[in-house]
Coordinates of C-alpha atoms in Angstrom, one line a residue:
X15 CA 0.0 0.0 0.1
X16 CA 1.7 3.2 -1.1
X17 CA 2.2 6.1 1.4
X18 CA -0.9 8.3 1.9
X19 CA -3.2 10.1 4.1
X20 CA -6.8 9.8 4.3
X21 CA -7.5 13.6 4.2
X22 CA -10.1 13.7 1.5
X23 CA -12.2 17.0 1.9
X24 CA -15.5 14.9 1.7
X25 CA -14.6 13.1 5.2
X26 CA -16.5 14.3 8.3
X27 CA -13.8 16.3 10.0
X28 CA -14.6 15.1 13.5
X29 CA -15.0 11.4 12.5
X30 CA -12.7 8.5 13.0
X31 CA -11.4 6.2 10.1
X32 CA -11.7 2.5 10.8
X33 CA -9.8 -0.2 9.0
X34 CA -10.4 -4.0 9.4
X35 CA -7.4 -6.2 8.4
X36 CA -8.0 -9.8 7.2
X37 CA -5.6 -12.5 6.1
X38 CA -1.9 -12.3 6.4
X39 CA -0.2 -10.0 8.9
X40 CA 1.4 -6.9 7.6
X41 CA 3.5 -4.0 9.2
X42 CA 1.7 -0.7 8.7
X43 CA 4.1 2.3 9.1
X44 CA 3.2 5.7 10.2
X45 CA 5.2 9.0 9.3
X46 CA 5.3 12.5 10.1
X47 CA 3.8 14.3 7.2
X48 CA 6.3 17.1 7.4
X49 CA 9.6 15.8 8.6
X50 CA 9.1 12.4 6.9
X51 CA 10.3 10.6 10.0
X52 CA 8.8 7.4 11.1
X53 CA 6.5 7.7 14.1
X54 CA 5.8 3.9 14.6
X55 CA 5.4 0.4 13.1
X56 CA 2.2 -1.5 13.9
X57 CA 1.7 -5.2 12.9
X58 CA -1.8 -5.6 11.6
X59 CA -3.0 -9.2 12.4
X60 CA -5.9 -11.1 10.9
X61 CA -9.2 -9.8 12.1
X62 CA -7.6 -6.7 13.7
X63 CA -9.4 -3.4 13.7
X64 CA -7.5 -0.2 14.0
X65 CA -8.6 3.4 13.9
X66 CA -7.4 6.8 13.0
X67 CA -8.9 10.3 13.6
X68 CA -9.6 12.3 10.5
X69 CA -7.6 15.2 12.3
X70 CA -4.3 13.0 12.4
X71 CA -4.5 12.8 8.6
X72 CA -3.2 16.4 8.4
X73 CA 0.1 15.6 10.1
X74 CA 0.7 12.0 9.4
X75 CA 0.8 9.4 6.7
X76 CA 0.9 5.7 6.4
X77 CA 1.9 2.8 4.2
X78 CA 2.6 -0.8 4.0
X79 CA 5.8 -2.0 2.3
X80 CA 6.1 -5.0 0.2
X81 CA 7.3 -8.2 1.9
X82 CA 9.3 -9.7 -0.9
X83 CA 8.2 -13.1 0.2
X84 CA 5.9 -14.8 -2.4
X85 CA 4.7 -17.2 0.2
X86 CA 3.4 -14.5 2.4
X87 CA -0.5 -15.0 2.8
X88 CA -2.7 -12.6 1.0
X89 CA -4.1 -9.7 3.1
X90 CA -7.4 -7.7 2.6
X91 CA -8.5 -4.5 4.2
X92 CA -11.9 -2.9 4.6
X93 CA -11.8 0.8 5.4
X94 CA -14.7 2.7 6.8
X95 CA -15.0 6.4 6.4
X96 CA -17.8 8.9 7.1
X97 CA -18.1 10.6 3.7
X98 CA -20.6 13.1 2.3
X99 CA -20.1 15.8 -0.3
X100 CA -21.5 18.3 2.3
X101 CA -18.3 17.9 4.2
X102 CA -16.5 19.8 1.4
X103 CA -18.0 22.9 3.1
X104 CA -17.2 21.6 6.6
X105 CA -16.7 24.8 8.7
X106 CA -15.4 25.7 12.2
X107 CA -16.1 29.1 13.8
X108 CA -13.7 30.3 16.4
X109 CA -15.9 33.0 17.8
X110 CA -16.5 35.5 20.6
X111 CA -19.8 36.2 22.4
X112 CA -21.2 38.0 19.5
X113 CA -21.3 34.6 17.7
X114 CA -22.8 32.7 20.6
X115 CA -26.1 32.5 18.8
X116 CA -24.7 30.8 15.6
X117 CA -26.2 27.3 15.1
X118 CA -25.1 24.5 12.8
X119 CA -27.7 21.9 12.0
X120 CA -31.1 21.8 10.2
X121 CA -34.1 24.1 10.7
X122 CA -34.9 27.7 11.3
X123 CA -32.1 29.9 12.8
X124 CA -29.2 27.4 11.8
X125 CA -26.8 27.6 8.8
X126 CA -28.7 24.7 7.2
X127 CA -27.9 21.1 6.3
X128 CA -25.4 22.1 3.5
X129 CA -23.2 23.8 5.8
X130 CA -22.0 21.2 8.5
X131 CA -19.8 22.3 11.3
X132 CA -19.4 23.6 14.8
X133 CA -18.7 26.9 16.8
X134 CA -15.7 26.9 19.2
X135 CA -15.8 29.6 21.8
X136 CA -12.8 31.9 21.4
X137 CA -13.0 34.9 23.5
X138 CA -9.6 36.3 22.9
X139 CA -6.9 36.1 20.1
X140 CA -4.6 34.1 22.4
X141 CA -7.4 31.5 22.8
X142 CA -7.2 30.6 19.0
X143 CA -5.9 27.0 18.7
X144 CA -4.9 26.2 15.1
X145 CA -5.0 22.4 16.0
X146 CA -8.9 22.8 16.3
X147 CA -8.9 23.7 12.6
X148 CA -6.9 21.0 11.1
X149 CA -9.6 18.9 9.5
X150 CA -11.9 21.6 8.4
X151 CA -12.2 23.0 4.9
X152 CA -13.4 26.4 6.2
X153 CA -12.3 28.4 9.3
X154 CA -14.2 31.3 10.3
X155 CA -12.4 33.7 12.8
X156 CA -14.6 36.1 14.7
X157 CA -12.5 37.4 17.7
X158 CA -10.3 40.2 18.9
X159 CA -12.7 42.8 20.0
X160 CA -12.2 41.7 23.8
X161 CA -8.6 42.2 23.4
X162 CA -9.4 45.8 23.0
X163 CA -12.3 46.4 25.1
X164 CA -11.1 44.3 28.2
X165 CA -10.3 46.3 31.4
X166 CA -7.0 44.5 31.2
X167 CA -6.1 45.6 27.8
X168 CA -3.4 48.2 27.3
X169 CA -4.3 49.6 23.8
X170 CA -3.2 53.3 24.0
X171 CA -2.5 54.0 20.4
X172 CA -1.8 52.5 16.9
X173 CA 1.5 50.9 18.0
X174 CA -0.4 48.9 20.7
X175 CA -3.0 47.8 18.2
X176 CA -0.2 46.7 15.8
X177 CA 1.3 44.5 18.5
X178 CA -2.2 42.9 18.9
X179 CA -2.5 42.5 15.2
X180 CA 0.9 40.7 14.9
X181 CA -0.4 38.2 17.5
X182 CA -3.6 37.6 15.3
X183 CA -1.5 37.3 12.1
X184 CA 0.8 34.6 13.6
X185 CA -2.4 32.6 14.5
X186 CA -3.6 32.8 10.9
X187 CA -0.3 31.9 9.6
X188 CA -0.2 29.0 12.0
X189 CA -3.8 27.8 11.0
X190 CA -2.6 28.0 7.2
X191 CA 0.6 26.0 8.0
X192 CA -1.4 23.1 9.6
X193 CA -4.3 23.2 7.2
X194 CA -3.0 24.7 4.0
X195 CA -6.0 23.7 2.0
X196 CA -8.4 25.6 4.2
X197 CA -10.3 28.7 3.2
X198 CA -9.9 31.2 6.0
X199 CA -12.9 33.7 6.6
X200 CA -12.0 36.7 8.8
X201 CA -14.9 38.7 10.5
X202 CA -13.6 42.1 11.0
X203 CA -13.7 43.6 14.4
X204 CA -17.3 44.9 14.8
X205 CA -18.1 48.5 15.5
X206 CA -18.8 49.4 19.0
X207 CA -20.6 52.4 20.7
X208 CA -17.3 53.7 22.0
X209 CA -15.3 56.4 20.1
X210 CA -12.1 55.3 21.8
X211 CA -12.7 51.5 21.0
X212 CA -13.7 52.2 17.4
X213 CA -10.3 54.1 16.7
X214 CA -8.5 50.9 17.5
X215 CA -11.0 48.8 15.7
X216 CA -10.5 50.8 12.5
X217 CA -6.7 50.5 12.8
X218 CA -6.9 46.8 13.4
X219 CA -9.3 46.1 10.4
X220 CA -7.1 48.1 8.1
X221 CA -4.2 45.9 9.0
X222 CA -6.2 42.9 8.3
X223 CA -6.9 44.1 4.8
X224 CA -3.4 45.3 4.2
X225 CA -1.4 42.4 5.5
X226 CA -3.6 39.4 5.4
X227 CA -6.4 39.6 2.8
X228 CA -4.4 41.4 0.1
X229 CA -1.5 38.7 0.5
X230 CA -3.4 35.5 0.8
X231 CA -6.2 34.7 -1.7
X232 CA -7.4 31.8 0.5
X233 CA -8.3 34.5 3.1
X234 CA -11.6 36.2 2.8
X235 CA -12.9 39.3 4.7
X236 CA -16.6 39.1 5.6
X237 CA -18.5 42.2 4.6
X238 CA -20.1 43.8 7.9
X239 CA -19.9 47.4 6.7
X240 CA -23.7 47.9 6.9
X241 CA -23.4 47.7 10.7
X242 CA -21.3 51.1 11.1
X243 CA -22.0 54.9 10.5
X244 CA -19.4 56.6 8.4
X245 CA -17.7 57.5 11.4
X246 CA -17.2 53.8 12.4
X247 CA -19.8 53.8 15.2
X248 CA -22.3 50.9 15.7
X249 CA -25.7 52.0 14.2
X250 CA -28.5 52.2 16.8
X251 CA -30.6 49.4 15.0
X252 CA -27.7 47.1 15.7
X253 CA -27.2 47.9 19.3
X254 CA -28.3 45.4 22.1
X255 CA -29.1 47.5 25.2
X256 CA -28.3 51.0 26.1
X257 CA -25.5 50.1 28.5
X258 CA -23.8 47.5 26.2
X259 CA -21.0 49.1 24.3
X260 CA -19.8 46.0 22.3
X261 CA -22.6 43.3 21.8
X262 CA -25.0 43.5 18.8
X263 CA -28.6 42.5 18.9
X264 CA -30.0 39.1 17.6
X265 CA -31.3 40.6 14.3
X266 CA -27.9 41.8 13.6
X267 CA -26.1 38.7 14.7
X268 CA -28.4 36.9 12.0
X269 CA -27.1 39.3 9.4
X270 CA -23.5 38.5 10.2
X271 CA -24.3 34.8 10.1
X272 CA -25.9 35.2 6.7
X273 CA -22.9 37.1 5.3
X274 CA -20.5 34.3 6.8
X275 CA -22.9 31.7 5.0
X276 CA -23.1 33.5 1.7
X277 CA -19.4 34.1 1.7
X278 CA -18.6 30.3 2.2
X279 CA -21.0 29.4 -0.6
X280 CA -19.6 32.1 -2.9
X281 CA -16.1 30.7 -2.3
X282 CA -17.3 27.1 -2.8
X283 CA -19.2 28.0 -6.1
X284 CA -16.4 30.1 -7.6
X285 CA -13.6 27.7 -6.7
X286 CA -10.0 28.8 -7.2
X287 CA -10.6 31.5 -9.6
X288 CA -8.5 34.7 -9.9
X289 CA -9.5 37.8 -7.9
X290 CA -10.6 39.6 -11.0
X291 CA -12.9 36.8 -12.2
X292 CA -14.4 36.5 -8.5
X293 CA -15.0 40.2 -8.3
X294 CA -16.6 40.6 -11.6
X295 CA -18.9 37.8 -10.8
X296 CA -20.1 38.6 -7.5
X297 CA -23.6 39.7 -8.3
X298 CA -24.5 36.5 -10.3
X299 CA -22.8 34.3 -7.9
X300 CA -24.6 35.7 -5.0
X301 CA -27.8 34.8 -6.7
X302 CA -26.5 31.3 -7.2
X303 CA -25.7 31.3 -3.6
X304 CA -29.1 32.3 -2.4
X305 CA -30.7 29.4 -4.5
X306 CA -28.1 26.9 -3.4
X307 CA -28.8 27.7 0.2
X308 CA -32.6 27.4 -0.3
X309 CA -32.1 24.0 -1.9
X310 CA -29.9 22.8 0.9
X311 CA -32.6 23.7 3.5

């Protein structure tokens, strides 16, 4: 069996892969996908079942070498994988409290059957764990505002925002290194009701555009511009309650969720086209997205 990884995009990202070995025994060797160093050898005996996580396939490979002995008993293997074309759009959302109402699944108020995935609570940039993203085809990041608004935050000017952004970018780079095939979607920091916070938000979002989106086509910025006034402040109709500076109301949360969903479908439908082709076809592609989402429901 030649060296390979079971990392097909149609496999459930949270599933396990089972293989039943029958017949003659063989040695299966596991290797680090990046260093090419052998991790371990495992002897597969008759009627033995072994399992691998889908996540492990992003950093390991396996193979069975020829024995060279013509008298060796034949071996057969049955491999079981959880496969569905929907998993080409498998999505993980690393999100703060403004994403807490996002729901995967089927029915009203969810992303729909055609967009399987999960939300991982990620309140601060330092909580982003790239390992959580390894087996997903789409990674959505919606966090960072708490790093600016927290009472422990030390954001006193653009220089401090740049330090925070560098931390954010390292996380993005790390995600792309452990899952290079993933599409990364970044929700910019949402506007707030605070003039002070919004100054930092604008600087941070500008850095995202200049140093991530413009350099990596696999990264997409979610459009949330309709949430803000021209001065960058959160529109009254998007606010939650009078005393809350940073949280958006449920109606606005749904708008952001729809923008995320539509961006993923747009990326999925347009494939790996050039930027110019994607931009020129946005209008027609969005109409296809809407119909596709309706059918998936």
